[in-house]
Amino acid sequence: MAIDSARGAPDVHELDDPELIQLLTPEGERVEHPDYPLELTPDEVRGLYRDLVIVRRIDREAVALTRQGELGLWASLLGQEAAQIGSGRALGEHDMAFPTYREHGVAWCRDVDPLKLLGLFRGVNNGGWDPAEHNFHLYTIVIGSQTLHATGYAMGVQRDGVLGTPNAGATIAYFGDGATSQGDVNESFVFASVFNAPIVFFCQNNQWAISEPLEKQSRIPLYRRAQGYGFPGLRVDGNDVFACLAVTRKALEAARTGQGPTLIEAYTYRMGAHTTTDDPTRYRLKAEEEAWKLKDPIERVKAYLVRNDLADNAFFEEIEAEAKQVAADLRKGCLAMPDPGPMDMFAHVYAEAHPLMTEEQEQFAAYLASFKEVSS
Amino acid sequence: MSEVKQFNLPDVGEGLTEAEIVKWHVAPGDQVEINQTIVEIETAKAIVELPCPYEGVVADLLVPEGQTVDVGTPIIAVSVSGGDAAPAAAAPAAEAPKQEAVPAPDEPGMVQPDEPKRQPVLVGYGVKPGATKRRPRKRPAAPAAPAPAPQPNGRPQPVDKRVLAKPPVRKMAKDLGVDLSTIVGTGPAGSITRDDVQAAASRQQAPAAAPQAPAPVLRGEEERIPVRGVRRSTATAMVSSAFTAPHVTEWLQVDMTATMDAVRRLREMPDFAGLKVSPLLLVAKALLVAVRRHPMINSSWVGEGDSAEIVVKPYVNLGIAAATPRGLLVPNIKDAHAKPLPELARALNELVDTARAGKASPADLTGGTITITNIGVFGVDAGTPILTPGEAAILAVGQVRDMPWVHEGELAVRKVATLALSFDHRIIDGELGSKVLRDVGDMLEDPLHMLVWS
């Protein structure tokens, strides 16, 4: 066998990896997995379908608003809905999530008003929601750094001594395949491992780190990296909302009960661009997108609902109408978002008053007031 | 109660300052919905489809296709009925004069178009200055349908010259060789129907036989054109070539179906992003491979009588005959034999563009070793090309068209083209010429041969 000196031996990435955990096939057929039994009521399945459809619609509207100049940027979650809704719906009341800037679906599960997600991208605020109120941290733009924050938070929960009690909360850190190449993520793995932190590392492997393919991130499947740090890692079909739900539930429960961290690699695909400033046709083949289209996360749930007579046309139309209304409200709310005043920049720098900043704040207020005198 | 709202070109990519209007998807008078795709624009980073922010009727397209405009310039006016489609803040006042809304230079937060540095961005890569000209992808059809020029008064042109016809009708017209723009449609909204096309085709077929009343013939004077420039040098070259080198021309019909498939697949590869990949590229590659197998075809007859020599070139400067406004030019690609396929594609694109623009340098036009003439672009099948002086062979490629063909023992419709190879019979015998032509044909019938032989 010829070995290329730059690439080395052929890689071992295969979607049909025997380790891939799947509970719902792309055709909408339910399959059982011995380690991940999952019982869902028809209402719960319909609820997941509603979540998936609505977050996709929210995402589409935000992309359109960006194209119309109403937002400065948007990172589309298209194709990753199941990974986000599955893991997001697994979260309990006390669990805390640390997102990247793409976790719009998880935000939806944490009851963050979609409109609040837009503030940062419209440039009117630096976050827009109270992380403590929703147990959903602010979006983090820097790649991978939230895994450190999450690990620290998890170690804090551990020190609160609540693990194993009903008040126990696990921490979940979201990141992408590209982030696994960052030092921050690797440091998080080390700390989480040696301190047995109650954390779930949820990696949405969407195959592309902007324009860099997975083969430039790792020679082994990403989930196997966990083994090197000393905690379990597993790969789940990231387009299968059932499997993502079951796998994340189990990992969160392990964290809450003091069994330490888990790495979940949700194997999925970014169907859109990295962000609205990116053009994927410059680096990837159409055929690849077409192949992933057949594994759409929403279509398989719809097929499952129809196949098992759990939903009729009226239901699907109702969800469609609701999604449309959410999008219309989002558009209206976005266009009406007020611009912040110049003094607002001081509002969230420190939790409490700080003498130096108070002084600067007063100076700046006086400076602004000087214009008023001149103009009057 | 309707109101006209304008949509200003947004910055769709973090600090971009301008974009080119590539293609309009709507025309004045069209009904549009919120988020309906109205236009494709090309920025320094990407081709982007813009969704419409308003619901209503398109009143005017304010920027023609092909024009690059600054961010903030109004590009479309939409007549919005009712008042709640979008808040007033999102659009300038309806009465605003239709002039380019260049942001005031001292307005805070506005991007200065001539900012000299790479702009910092939030996520991903920044924009390099002057990088807006990325690649001309998805060229807007052909220059045959010129984009409507902006009217001085800013009003839409009354008639969009675009022809209305359904795709099957267009296909039929194409197959019958009928130019749709010459037909007056009788279908709904003036669209062209099958019957219209058939009628036009039958008129075309019997133009002379038609006993129409002879129109009064207006006769001007004979035109006398001085023979200068390219025409003169072409004439000299043709005469010298035709009367010094004894020409032989051989023909071969080839099934190009596999080549056309290969071309389509190459187009999708990122290596060819932004490049025009045509069947000519693979014909050129096939000829280069054939030269490698039969170097003598790439040679030149030098001197006369006893001192005559045959010079076999160890390199290939591949000439491409190009019809330009100035006349026939044969610029050549230097060291074409050493170029990887994407490089060859780029060279082909640039070569012909440069020649057409009248910018071919003398170096581009001399030193060729073998030539391809793509007469297929004129819609003909074959010819007997005359050698470029000093070269031993020239390959003419006819049009690729659907033809009945025996494929795997059955009659099938295949993409067939005719190749014609003329060669200097002083140097090249019928055997060698035939082998070269056969090799080129084999490679085009099954491009895998190129791998085997290169």
CSV table of N, CA and C in Angstrom, one decimal, chain A residues 98-222:
chain,number,residue,atom,x,y,z
A,98,PHE,N,-23.4,25.6,28.2
A,98,PHE,CA,-22.5,26.6,27.7
A,98,PHE,C,-22.4,26.5,26.2
A,99,PRO,N,-23.1,27.4,25.4
A,99,PRO,CA,-23.2,27.2,24.0
A,99,PRO,C,-22.0,27.9,23.2
A,100,THR,N,-21.9,27.6,21.9
A,100,THR,CA,-21.1,28.4,21.0
A,100,THR,C,-22.0,29.5,20.5
A,101,TYR,N,-21.9,29.9,19.3
A,101,TYR,CA,-22.8,30.9,18.8
A,101,TYR,C,-23.8,30.3,17.8
A,102,ARG,N,-23.9,29.0,17.8
A,102,ARG,CA,-24.8,28.3,16.8
A,102,ARG,C,-25.9,27.6,17.5
A,103,GLU,N,-25.9,27.6,18.9
A,103,GLU,CA,-26.9,26.7,19.6
A,103,GLU,C,-28.3,27.3,19.7
A,104,HIS,N,-28.8,27.8,18.6
A,104,HIS,CA,-30.2,28.4,18.6
A,104,HIS,C,-31.2,27.4,19.1
A,105,GLY,N,-31.0,26.1,18.7
A,105,GLY,CA,-32.0,25.1,19.1
A,105,GLY,C,-31.9,24.8,20.6
A,106,VAL,N,-30.7,24.8,21.2
A,106,VAL,CA,-30.6,24.6,22.6
A,106,VAL,C,-31.2,25.8,23.4
A,107,ALA,N,-31.0,27.0,22.8
A,107,ALA,CA,-31.6,28.2,23.4
A,107,ALA,C,-33.1,28.0,23.5
A,108,TRP,N,-33.7,27.5,22.4
A,108,TRP,CA,-35.1,27.3,22.3
A,108,TRP,C,-35.6,26.4,23.4
A,109,CYS,N,-34.8,25.3,23.6
A,109,CYS,CA,-35.2,24.3,24.7
A,109,CYS,C,-35.0,25.0,26.1
A,110,ARG,N,-34.2,26.0,26.2
A,110,ARG,CA,-34.0,26.6,27.5
A,110,ARG,C,-34.9,27.8,27.7
A,111,ASP,N,-35.9,27.9,26.8
A,111,ASP,CA,-36.9,29.0,26.9
A,111,ASP,C,-36.3,30.4,26.7
A,112,VAL,N,-35.2,30.5,26.0
A,112,VAL,CA,-34.7,31.8,25.6
A,112,VAL,C,-35.5,32.3,24.4
A,113,ASP,N,-36.2,33.5,24.6
A,113,ASP,CA,-36.9,34.1,23.5
A,113,ASP,C,-36.0,34.2,22.2
A,114,PRO,N,-36.4,33.6,21.1
A,114,PRO,CA,-35.6,33.7,19.9
A,114,PRO,C,-35.1,35.1,19.6
A,115,LEU,N,-36.0,36.1,19.9
A,115,LEU,CA,-35.7,37.5,19.6
A,115,LEU,C,-34.4,37.9,20.3
A,116,LYS,N,-34.3,37.4,21.5
A,116,LYS,CA,-33.1,37.7,22.3
A,116,LYS,C,-31.8,37.3,21.7
A,117,LEU,N,-31.9,36.2,20.9
A,117,LEU,CA,-30.7,35.7,20.3
A,117,LEU,C,-30.2,36.7,19.2
A,118,LEU,N,-31.1,37.5,18.7
A,118,LEU,CA,-30.7,38.4,17.6
A,118,LEU,C,-29.9,39.7,18.1
A,119,GLY,N,-30.1,40.0,19.3
A,119,GLY,CA,-29.5,41.3,19.8
A,119,GLY,C,-28.0,41.4,19.5
A,120,LEU,N,-27.3,40.3,19.8
A,120,LEU,CA,-25.8,40.3,19.6
A,120,LEU,C,-25.5,40.5,18.1
A,121,PHE,N,-26.3,39.8,17.2
A,121,PHE,CA,-26.0,39.8,15.8
A,121,PHE,C,-26.5,41.1,15.1
A,122,ARG,N,-27.4,41.8,15.8
A,122,ARG,CA,-27.9,43.1,15.3
A,122,ARG,C,-27.0,44.2,15.9
A,123,GLY,N,-26.2,43.8,16.8
A,123,GLY,CA,-25.2,44.8,17.4
A,123,GLY,C,-25.9,45.8,18.3
A,124,VAL,N,-27.0,45.3,19.0
A,124,VAL,CA,-27.6,46.3,20.0
A,124,VAL,C,-27.3,45.9,21.4
A,125,ASN,N,-26.7,44.7,21.6
A,125,ASN,CA,-26.3,44.3,23.0
A,125,ASN,C,-25.2,43.2,22.9
A,126,ASN,N,-24.7,42.8,24.0
A,126,ASN,CA,-23.7,41.8,24.0
A,126,ASN,C,-24.1,40.4,24.4
A,127,GLY,N,-25.4,40.2,24.5
A,127,GLY,CA,-25.9,38.9,24.9
A,127,GLY,C,-27.4,38.9,24.9
A,128,GLY,N,-28.0,39.6,25.8
A,128,GLY,CA,-29.4,39.8,25.7
A,128,GLY,C,-30.3,39.0,26.6
A,129,TRP,N,-29.7,38.0,27.3
A,129,TRP,CA,-30.6,37.2,28.2
A,129,TRP,C,-29.7,37.0,29.5
A,130,ASP,N,-30.5,36.7,30.5
A,130,ASP,CA,-29.8,36.4,31.8
A,130,ASP,C,-29.5,34.9,31.9
A,131,PRO,N,-28.2,34.6,31.8
A,131,PRO,CA,-27.8,33.2,31.8
A,131,PRO,C,-28.3,32.4,33.0
A,132,ALA,N,-28.4,33.1,34.2
A,132,ALA,CA,-28.8,32.4,35.4
A,132,ALA,C,-30.3,32.1,35.3
A,133,GLU,N,-31.0,32.9,34.7
A,133,GLU,CA,-32.5,32.7,34.6
A,133,GLU,C,-32.8,31.5,33.8
A,134,HIS,N,-32.0,31.3,32.7
A,134,HIS,CA,-32.3,30.2,31.7
A,134,HIS,C,-31.4,29.0,31.9
A,135,ASN,N,-30.4,29.1,32.8
A,135,ASN,CA,-29.3,28.1,32.8
A,135,ASN,C,-28.7,27.9,31.4
A,136,PHE,N,-28.5,29.0,30.8
A,136,PHE,CA,-28.0,28.9,29.4
A,136,PHE,C,-27.1,30.1,29.3
A,137,HIS,N,-25.8,29.8,29.2
A,137,HIS,CA,-24.8,30.9,29.2
A,137,HIS,C,-24.9,31.7,27.9
A,138,LEU,N,-24.2,32.8,27.9
A,138,LEU,CA,-24.2,33.7,26.7
A,138,LEU,C,-23.4,33.0,25.6
A,139,TYR,N,-23.8,33.4,24.3
A,139,TYR,CA,-23.1,32.8,23.2
A,139,TYR,C,-21.6,33.2,23.3
A,140,THR,N,-20.8,32.2,23.0
A,140,THR,CA,-19.3,32.5,23.0
A,140,THR,C,-18.8,32.4,21.6
A,141,ILE,N,-18.1,33.5,21.2
A,141,ILE,CA,-17.7,33.6,19.8
A,141,ILE,C,-16.3,32.9,19.6
A,142,VAL,N,-15.5,33.1,20.6
A,142,VAL,CA,-14.1,32.5,20.6
A,142,VAL,C,-14.2,31.0,20.6
A,143,ILE,N,-13.5,30.4,19.6
A,143,ILE,CA,-13.8,28.9,19.4
A,143,ILE,C,-13.2,28.1,20.6
A,144,GLY,N,-14.1,27.4,21.3
A,144,GLY,CA,-13.7,26.4,22.3
A,144,GLY,C,-13.5,27.0,23.7
A,145,SER,N,-13.5,28.3,23.9
A,145,SER,CA,-13.2,28.8,25.2
A,145,SER,C,-14.3,28.5,26.2
A,146,GLN,N,-15.5,28.3,25.7
A,146,GLN,CA,-16.6,28.0,26.7
A,146,GLN,C,-16.4,26.7,27.3
A,147,THR,N,-15.6,25.8,26.8
A,147,THR,CA,-15.4,24.5,27.4
A,147,THR,C,-14.7,24.7,28.7
A,148,LEU,N,-13.8,25.7,28.8
A,148,LEU,CA,-13.0,26.0,30.0
A,148,LEU,C,-14.0,26.5,31.0
A,149,HIS,N,-14.8,27.5,30.6
A,149,HIS,CA,-15.8,28.1,31.5
A,149,HIS,C,-16.7,27.0,32.1
A,150,ALA,N,-17.1,26.1,31.2
A,150,ALA,CA,-18.1,25.1,31.6
A,150,ALA,C,-17.4,24.1,32.6
A,151,THR,N,-16.1,23.8,32.3
A,151,THR,CA,-15.4,22.9,33.2
A,151,THR,C,-15.3,23.5,34.6
A,152,GLY,N,-15.0,24.8,34.6
A,152,GLY,CA,-14.8,25.5,35.9
A,152,GLY,C,-16.2,25.5,36.6
A,153,TYR,N,-17.2,25.8,35.9
A,153,TYR,CA,-18.6,25.8,36.5
A,153,TYR,C,-18.9,24.5,37.1
A,154,ALA,N,-18.6,23.4,36.3
A,154,ALA,CA,-18.9,22.1,36.8
A,154,ALA,C,-18.1,21.7,38.0
A,155,MET,N,-16.9,22.2,38.1
A,155,MET,CA,-16.1,21.9,39.3
A,155,MET,C,-16.7,22.7,40.5
A,156,GLY,N,-17.3,23.8,40.2
A,156,GLY,CA,-17.9,24.6,41.2
A,156,GLY,C,-19.1,23.8,41.8
A,157,VAL,N,-19.9,23.3,40.9
A,157,VAL,CA,-21.1,22.5,41.3
A,157,VAL,C,-20.7,21.3,42.2
A,158,GLN,N,-19.6,20.7,41.7
A,158,GLN,CA,-19.0,19.6,42.4
A,158,GLN,C,-18.7,20.0,43.9
A,159,ARG,N,-18.1,21.2,44.0
A,159,ARG,CA,-17.7,21.7,45.3
A,159,ARG,C,-18.9,22.2,46.2
A,160,ASP,N,-20.0,22.4,45.5
A,160,ASP,CA,-21.2,22.8,46.3
A,160,ASP,C,-21.7,21.5,47.0
A,161,GLY,N,-21.2,20.4,46.6
A,161,GLY,CA,-21.6,19.2,47.3
A,161,GLY,C,-23.0,18.7,47.1
A,162,VAL,N,-23.5,19.0,45.9
A,162,VAL,CA,-24.9,18.7,45.6
A,162,VAL,C,-25.0,17.4,44.7
A,163,LEU,N,-23.9,16.9,44.2
A,163,LEU,CA,-24.0,15.8,43.3
A,163,LEU,C,-24.6,14.6,44.0
A,164,GLY,N,-25.4,13.9,43.3
A,164,GLY,CA,-26.1,12.7,43.9
A,164,GLY,C,-27.4,13.1,44.6
A,165,THR,N,-27.6,14.4,44.8
A,165,THR,CA,-28.9,14.8,45.5
A,165,THR,C,-29.8,15.3,44.4
A,166,PRO,N,-31.1,15.5,44.7
A,166,PRO,CA,-32.1,16.0,43.7
A,166,PRO,C,-31.7,17.4,43.2
A,167,ASN,N,-30.9,18.1,43.9
A,167,ASN,CA,-30.5,19.5,43.4
A,167,ASN,C,-29.3,19.4,42.5
A,168,ALA,N,-28.8,18.3,42.2
A,168,ALA,CA,-27.6,18.2,41.4
A,168,ALA,C,-27.8,18.7,40.0
A,169,GLY,N,-26.9,19.4,39.5
A,169,GLY,CA,-27.0,19.9,38.1
A,169,GLY,C,-25.7,19.5,37.3
A,170,ALA,N,-25.9,19.0,36.2
A,170,ALA,CA,-24.8,18.7,35.3
A,170,ALA,C,-24.5,19.9,34.4
A,171,THR,N,-23.3,20.0,33.9
A,171,THR,CA,-23.0,21.0,33.0
A,171,THR,C,-22.8,20.4,31.6
A,172,ILE,N,-23.2,21.1,30.6
A,172,ILE,CA,-23.0,20.6,29.2
A,172,ILE,C,-22.3,21.7,28.4
A,173,ALA,N,-21.2,21.3,27.8
A,173,ALA,CA,-20.5,22.3,27.0
A,173,ALA,C,-20.6,21.9,25.5
A,174,TYR,N,-21.1,22.9,24.7
A,174,TYR,CA,-21.2,22.6,23.3
A,174,TYR,C,-20.0,23.2,22.5
A,175,PHE,N,-19.6,22.4,21.5
A,175,PHE,CA,-18.5,22.9,20.6
A,175,PHE,C,-18.6,22.1,19.4
A,176,GLY,N,-17.7,22.5,18.4
A,176,GLY,CA,-17.8,21.8,17.1
A,176,GLY,C,-16.5,21.0,16.9
A,177,ASP,N,-16.4,20.4,15.7
A,177,ASP,CA,-15.3,19.5,15.4
A,177,ASP,C,-14.0,20.4,15.3
A,178,GLY,N,-14.1,21.6,14.8
A,178,GLY,CA,-13.0,22.5,14.7
A,178,GLY,C,-12.4,22.8,16.0
A,179,ALA,N,-13.3,23.0,17.0
A,179,ALA,CA,-12.8,23.4,18.4
A,179,ALA,C,-11.9,22.3,19.0
A,180,THR,N,-12.1,21.0,18.6
A,180,THR,CA,-11.3,20.0,19.2
A,180,THR,C,-9.8,20.2,19.0
A,181,SER,N,-9.5,21.0,18.0
A,181,SER,CA,-8.1,21.3,17.7
A,181,SER,C,-7.5,22.4,18.6
A,182,GLN,N,-8.4,23.0,19.4
A,182,GLN,CA,-8.0,24.1,20.2
A,182,GLN,C,-7.4,23.6,21.5
A,183,GLY,N,-6.4,24.4,22.0
A,183,GLY,CA,-5.8,24.1,23.3
A,183,GLY,C,-6.8,24.1,24.4
A,184,ASP,N,-7.7,25.1,24.4
A,184,ASP,CA,-8.7,25.3,25.4
A,184,ASP,C,-9.5,24.0,25.6
A,185,VAL,N,-9.9,23.4,24.5
A,185,VAL,CA,-10.8,22.2,24.7
A,185,VAL,C,-10.0,21.0,25.3
A,186,ASN,N,-8.7,20.9,24.8
A,186,ASN,CA,-7.9,19.9,25.4
A,186,ASN,C,-7.6,20.1,26.9
A,187,GLU,N,-7.4,21.3,27.2
A,187,GLU,CA,-7.2,21.6,28.7
A,187,GLU,C,-8.4,21.3,29.5
A,188,SER,N,-9.6,21.6,28.9
A,188,SER,CA,-10.8,21.3,29.6
A,188,SER,C,-10.9,19.8,29.8
A,189,PHE,N,-10.6,19.0,28.8
A,189,PHE,CA,-10.6,17.6,28.9
A,189,PHE,C,-9.7,17.1,30.1
A,190,VAL,N,-8.6,17.7,30.1
A,190,VAL,CA,-7.6,17.2,31.2
A,190,VAL,C,-8.2,17.6,32.6
A,191,PHE,N,-8.7,18.8,32.7
A,191,PHE,CA,-9.2,19.2,34.0
A,191,PHE,C,-10.4,18.4,34.4
A,192,ALA,N,-11.4,18.3,33.4
A,192,ALA,CA,-12.6,17.5,33.7
A,192,ALA,C,-12.3,16.1,34.1
A,193,SER,N,-11.3,15.5,33.4
A,193,SER,CA,-11.0,14.1,33.7
A,193,SER,C,-10.4,14.0,35.1
A,194,VAL,N,-9.3,14.7,35.4
A,194,VAL,CA,-8.6,14.5,36.6
A,194,VAL,C,-9.4,14.9,37.8
A,195,PHE,N,-10.3,15.9,37.7
A,195,PHE,CA,-11.1,16.3,38.8
A,195,PHE,C,-12.5,15.6,38.8
A,196,ASN,N,-12.7,14.7,37.8
A,196,ASN,CA,-14.0,14.0,37.7
A,196,ASN,C,-15.2,15.0,37.7
A,197,ALA,N,-15.0,16.0,36.9
A,197,ALA,CA,-16.1,17.1,36.9
A,197,ALA,C,-17.4,16.6,36.3
A,198,PRO,N,-18.5,17.1,36.8
A,198,PRO,CA,-19.8,16.6,36.4
A,198,PRO,C,-20.2,17.4,35.1
A,199,ILE,N,-19.5,17.0,34.0
A,199,ILE,CA,-19.7,17.7,32.7
A,199,ILE,C,-19.9,16.8,31.5
A,200,VAL,N,-20.7,17.2,30.6
A,200,VAL,CA,-20.9,16.5,29.3
A,200,VAL,C,-20.3,17.4,28.2
A,201,PHE,N,-19.3,16.9,27.5
A,201,PHE,CA,-18.8,17.6,26.4
A,201,PHE,C,-19.6,17.1,25.1
A,202,PHE,N,-20.4,18.1,24.6
A,202,PHE,CA,-21.2,17.7,23.5
A,202,PHE,C,-20.6,18.3,22.2
A,203,CYS,N,-20.0,17.5,21.4
A,203,CYS,CA,-19.3,18.0,20.2
A,203,CYS,C,-20.2,17.7,19.0
A,204,GLN,N,-20.7,18.8,18.4
A,204,GLN,CA,-21.4,18.6,17.1
A,204,GLN,C,-20.4,18.5,16.0
A,205,ASN,N,-20.1,17.3,15.6
A,205,ASN,CA,-19.2,17.2,14.5
A,205,ASN,C,-20.0,17.4,13.2
A,206,ASN,N,-19.9,18.6,12.6
A,206,ASN,CA,-20.6,18.9,11.4
A,206,ASN,C,-19.7,18.8,10.2
A,207,GLN,N,-18.6,18.1,10.3
A,207,GLN,CA,-17.7,17.8,9.3
A,207,GLN,C,-16.8,18.9,8.7
A,208,TRP,N,-17.2,20.1,9.0
A,208,TRP,CA,-16.4,21.2,8.4
A,208,TRP,C,-16.1,22.3,9.5
A,209,ALA,N,-14.8,22.6,9.7
A,209,ALA,CA,-14.4,23.7,10.5
A,209,ALA,C,-14.2,24.9,9.6
A,210,ILE,N,-15.2,25.7,9.4
A,210,ILE,CA,-15.3,26.6,8.3
A,210,ILE,C,-15.0,25.8,7.0
A,211,SER,N,-13.8,26.0,6.5
A,211,SER,CA,-13.5,25.3,5.2
A,211,SER,C,-12.6,24.1,5.4
A,212,GLU,N,-12.2,23.8,6.6
A,212,GLU,CA,-11.3,22.7,6.9
A,212,GLU,C,-12.1,21.4,7.1
A,213,PRO,N,-11.8,20.4,6.4
A,213,PRO,CA,-12.6,19.2,6.6
A,213,PRO,C,-12.1,18.4,7.8
A,214,LEU,N,-12.9,17.5,8.2
A,214,LEU,CA,-12.6,16.7,9.5
A,214,LEU,C,-11.3,16.1,9.4
A,215,GLU,N,-10.9,15.6,8.2
A,215,GLU,CA,-9.6,14.9,8.1
A,215,GLU,C,-8.4,15.8,8.5
A,216,LYS,N,-8.7,17.1,8.5
A,216,LYS,CA,-7.6,18.0,8.9
A,216,LYS,C,-7.7,18.3,10.4
A,217,GLN,N,-8.7,17.7,11.1
A,217,GLN,CA,-8.8,17.9,12.5
A,217,GLN,C,-8.4,16.7,13.3
A,218,SER,N,-8.6,15.5,12.7
A,218,SER,CA,-8.3,14.3,13.5
A,218,SER,C,-8.1,13.1,12.6
A,219,ARG,N,-7.2,12.2,13.1
A,219,ARG,CA,-7.0,11.0,12.3
A,219,ARG,C,-7.8,9.9,12.9
A,220,ILE,N,-8.3,10.1,14.1
A,220,ILE,CA,-9.2,9.1,14.6
A,220,ILE,C,-10.6,9.7,14.8
A,221,PRO,N,-11.6,8.9,14.9
A,221,PRO,CA,-12.9,9.5,15.2
A,221,PRO,C,-12.8,10.3,16.5
A,222,LEU,N,-13.5,11.4,16.5
A,222,LEU,CA,-13.3,12.4,17.6
A,222,LEU,C,-13.6,11.8,19.0
